[in-house]
Amino acid sequence: FISAAMLGKKIAQDDAFRQKWVPAWYDFSIEKPAHAWTRDELHEQMVEVQRELHERAIRGEFTREKLEEMRRHAYGVVPADDEHGWGKLHPGVDDDEEIEEEED
């Protein structure tokens, strides 16, 4: 019983041991995928998002009224067309109620 943990670790980490002792029809190991992004690509994407948010703020997309509307409805949902309220982020909260409690 105690050796099962050690044997499992050996099978998981040692490719030569696995190829020698584990039959191919029982080997469910998968190849390690390549990284989707390099550090530079991830950094460039983050800079692009920051630049886009900055441009949106300059255009006035983050006024108090628009932010309040964003907190209540999912992106792309027109509240007038949302008959049953499926696009609300907080379905149990009425339109006149506060979503977040104020901290004093």
mmCIF file of C-alpha atoms in Angstrom:
data_model
loop_
_atom_site.group_PDB
_atom_site.id
_atom_site.type_symbol
_atom_site.label_atom_id
_atom_site.label_comp_id
_atom_site.label_asym_id
_atom_site.label_seq_id
_atom_site.Cartn_x
_atom_site.Cartn_y
_atom_site.Cartn_z
ATOM 1 C CA PHE A 1 0.000 0.000 0.000
ATOM 2 C CA ILE A 2 2.796 2.412 0.875
ATOM 3 C CA SER A 3 4.738 1.573 -2.269
ATOM 4 C CA ALA A 4 1.798 2.611 -4.495
ATOM 5 C CA ALA A 5 2.575 6.303 -3.965
ATOM 6 C CA MET A 6 6.249 5.833 -4.749
ATOM 7 C CA LEU A 7 5.476 3.662 -7.774
ATOM 8 C CA GLY A 8 2.947 6.187 -9.092
ATOM 9 C CA LYS A 9 5.446 9.017 -8.736
ATOM 10 C CA LYS A 10 8.087 6.961 -10.560
ATOM 11 C CA ILE A 11 5.652 6.189 -13.406
ATOM 12 C CA ALA A 12 4.607 9.836 -13.643
ATOM 13 C CA GLN A 13 8.104 11.314 -13.687
ATOM 14 C CA ASP A 14 10.359 8.726 -15.346
ATOM 15 C CA ASP A 15 9.715 8.273 -19.070
ATOM 16 C CA ALA A 16 12.118 5.343 -19.464
ATOM 17 C CA PHE A 17 10.508 3.455 -16.568
ATOM 18 C CA ARG A 18 7.025 4.119 -17.973
ATOM 19 C CA GLN A 19 7.973 2.915 -21.458
ATOM 20 C CA LYS A 20 9.573 -0.240 -20.033
ATOM 21 C CA TRP A 21 6.922 -1.285 -17.490
ATOM 22 C CA VAL A 22 3.624 0.331 -18.517
ATOM 23 C CA PRO A 23 1.926 -1.150 -21.609
ATOM 24 C CA ALA A 24 1.146 1.313 -24.403
ATOM 25 C CA TRP A 25 -2.610 0.629 -24.183
ATOM 26 C CA TYR A 26 -2.550 1.675 -20.504
ATOM 27 C CA ASP A 27 -0.365 4.783 -20.913
ATOM 28 C CA PHE A 28 -2.644 7.833 -20.747
ATOM 29 C CA SER A 29 0.129 10.405 -20.449
ATOM 30 C CA ILE A 30 -0.004 13.407 -22.766
ATOM 31 C CA GLU A 31 2.720 15.594 -24.176
ATOM 32 C CA LYS A 32 3.387 18.837 -22.379
ATOM 33 C CA PRO A 33 1.918 21.619 -24.547
ATOM 34 C CA ALA A 34 4.057 24.504 -25.689
ATOM 35 C CA HIS A 35 3.406 27.788 -23.942
ATOM 36 C CA ALA A 36 0.728 29.857 -25.643
ATOM 37 C CA TRP A 37 2.640 33.108 -25.138
ATOM 38 C CA THR A 38 6.152 34.137 -24.445
ATOM 39 C CA ARG A 39 6.703 36.700 -21.732
ATOM 40 C CA ASP A 40 7.184 39.394 -24.364
ATOM 41 C CA GLU A 41 3.933 38.516 -26.152
ATOM 42 C CA LEU A 42 2.002 38.559 -22.865
ATOM 43 C CA HIS A 43 3.577 41.909 -21.968
ATOM 44 C CA GLU A 44 2.637 43.352 -25.360
ATOM 45 C CA GLN A 45 -0.940 42.155 -24.936
ATOM 46 C CA MET A 46 -1.180 43.763 -21.487
ATOM 47 C CA VAL A 47 0.221 47.050 -22.830
ATOM 48 C CA GLU A 48 -2.332 46.935 -25.674
ATOM 49 C CA VAL A 49 -5.207 46.424 -23.209
ATOM 50 C CA GLN A 50 -3.973 49.313 -21.049
ATOM 51 C CA ARG A 51 -3.715 51.552 -24.119
ATOM 52 C CA GLU A 52 -7.216 50.586 -25.248
ATOM 53 C CA LEU A 53 -8.691 51.300 -21.796
ATOM 54 C CA HIS A 54 -6.881 54.641 -21.708
ATOM 55 C CA GLU A 55 -8.314 55.595 -25.110
ATOM 56 C CA ARG A 56 -11.803 54.553 -24.018
ATOM 57 C CA ALA A 57 -11.473 56.694 -20.886
ATOM 58 C CA ILE A 58 -10.423 59.696 -22.979
ATOM 59 C CA ARG A 59 -13.482 59.183 -25.219
ATOM 60 C CA GLY A 60 -15.678 59.318 -22.098
ATOM 61 C CA GLU A 61 -16.863 55.716 -22.000
ATOM 62 C CA PHE A 62 -16.406 55.476 -18.235
ATOM 63 C CA THR A 63 -18.720 58.174 -16.932
ATOM 64 C CA ARG A 64 -20.528 57.534 -13.662
ATOM 65 C CA GLU A 65 -23.808 56.702 -15.437
ATOM 66 C CA LYS A 66 -22.185 54.304 -17.899
ATOM 67 C CA LEU A 67 -20.246 52.563 -15.128
ATOM 68 C CA GLU A 68 -23.472 52.109 -13.165
ATOM 69 C CA GLU A 69 -25.102 50.578 -16.239
ATOM 70 C CA MET A 70 -22.076 48.280 -16.735
ATOM 71 C CA ARG A 71 -22.417 47.049 -13.160
ATOM 72 C CA ARG A 72 -26.047 46.075 -13.732
ATOM 73 C CA HIS A 73 -26.109 44.466 -17.204
ATOM 74 C CA ALA A 74 -23.833 42.112 -19.129
ATOM 75 C CA TYR A 75 -21.808 43.517 -22.015
ATOM 76 C CA GLY A 76 -23.850 43.899 -25.175
ATOM 77 C CA VAL A 77 -27.253 43.593 -23.486
ATOM 78 C CA VAL A 78 -29.718 46.390 -24.166
ATOM 79 C CA PRO A 79 -31.776 46.794 -20.951
ATOM 80 C CA ALA A 80 -34.887 47.875 -22.894
ATOM 81 C CA ASP A 81 -34.792 44.657 -24.958
ATOM 82 C CA ASP A 82 -34.064 42.399 -21.973
ATOM 83 C CA GLU A 83 -37.674 41.480 -21.218
ATOM 84 C CA HIS A 84 -37.027 38.772 -18.626
ATOM 85 C CA GLY A 85 -33.848 40.158 -17.087
ATOM 86 C CA TRP A 86 -31.501 37.393 -18.257
ATOM 87 C CA GLY A 87 -28.786 39.933 -19.052
ATOM 88 C CA LYS A 88 -28.586 41.306 -15.526
ATOM 89 C CA LEU A 89 -25.395 40.609 -13.620
ATOM 90 C CA HIS A 90 -27.316 40.659 -10.334
ATOM 91 C CA PRO A 91 -30.783 39.261 -11.170
ATOM 92 C CA GLY A 92 -32.175 39.589 -7.641
ATOM 93 C CA VAL A 93 -31.349 43.285 -7.326
ATOM 94 C CA ASP A 94 -33.948 45.792 -8.458
ATOM 95 C CA ASP A 95 -32.936 48.753 -10.610
ATOM 96 C CA ASP A 96 -33.411 51.228 -7.764
ATOM 97 C CA GLU A 97 -31.352 49.207 -5.227
ATOM 98 C CA GLU A 98 -27.643 49.681 -4.601
ATOM 99 C CA ILE A 99 -25.463 46.833 -5.873
ATOM 100 C CA GLU A 100 -22.451 47.503 -3.703
ATOM 101 C CA GLU A 101 -22.687 48.633 -0.130
ATOM 102 C CA GLU A 102 -21.079 51.943 0.692
ATOM 103 C CA GLU A 103 -18.144 51.838 3.093
ATOM 104 C CA ASP A 104 -18.056 54.537 5.737
#
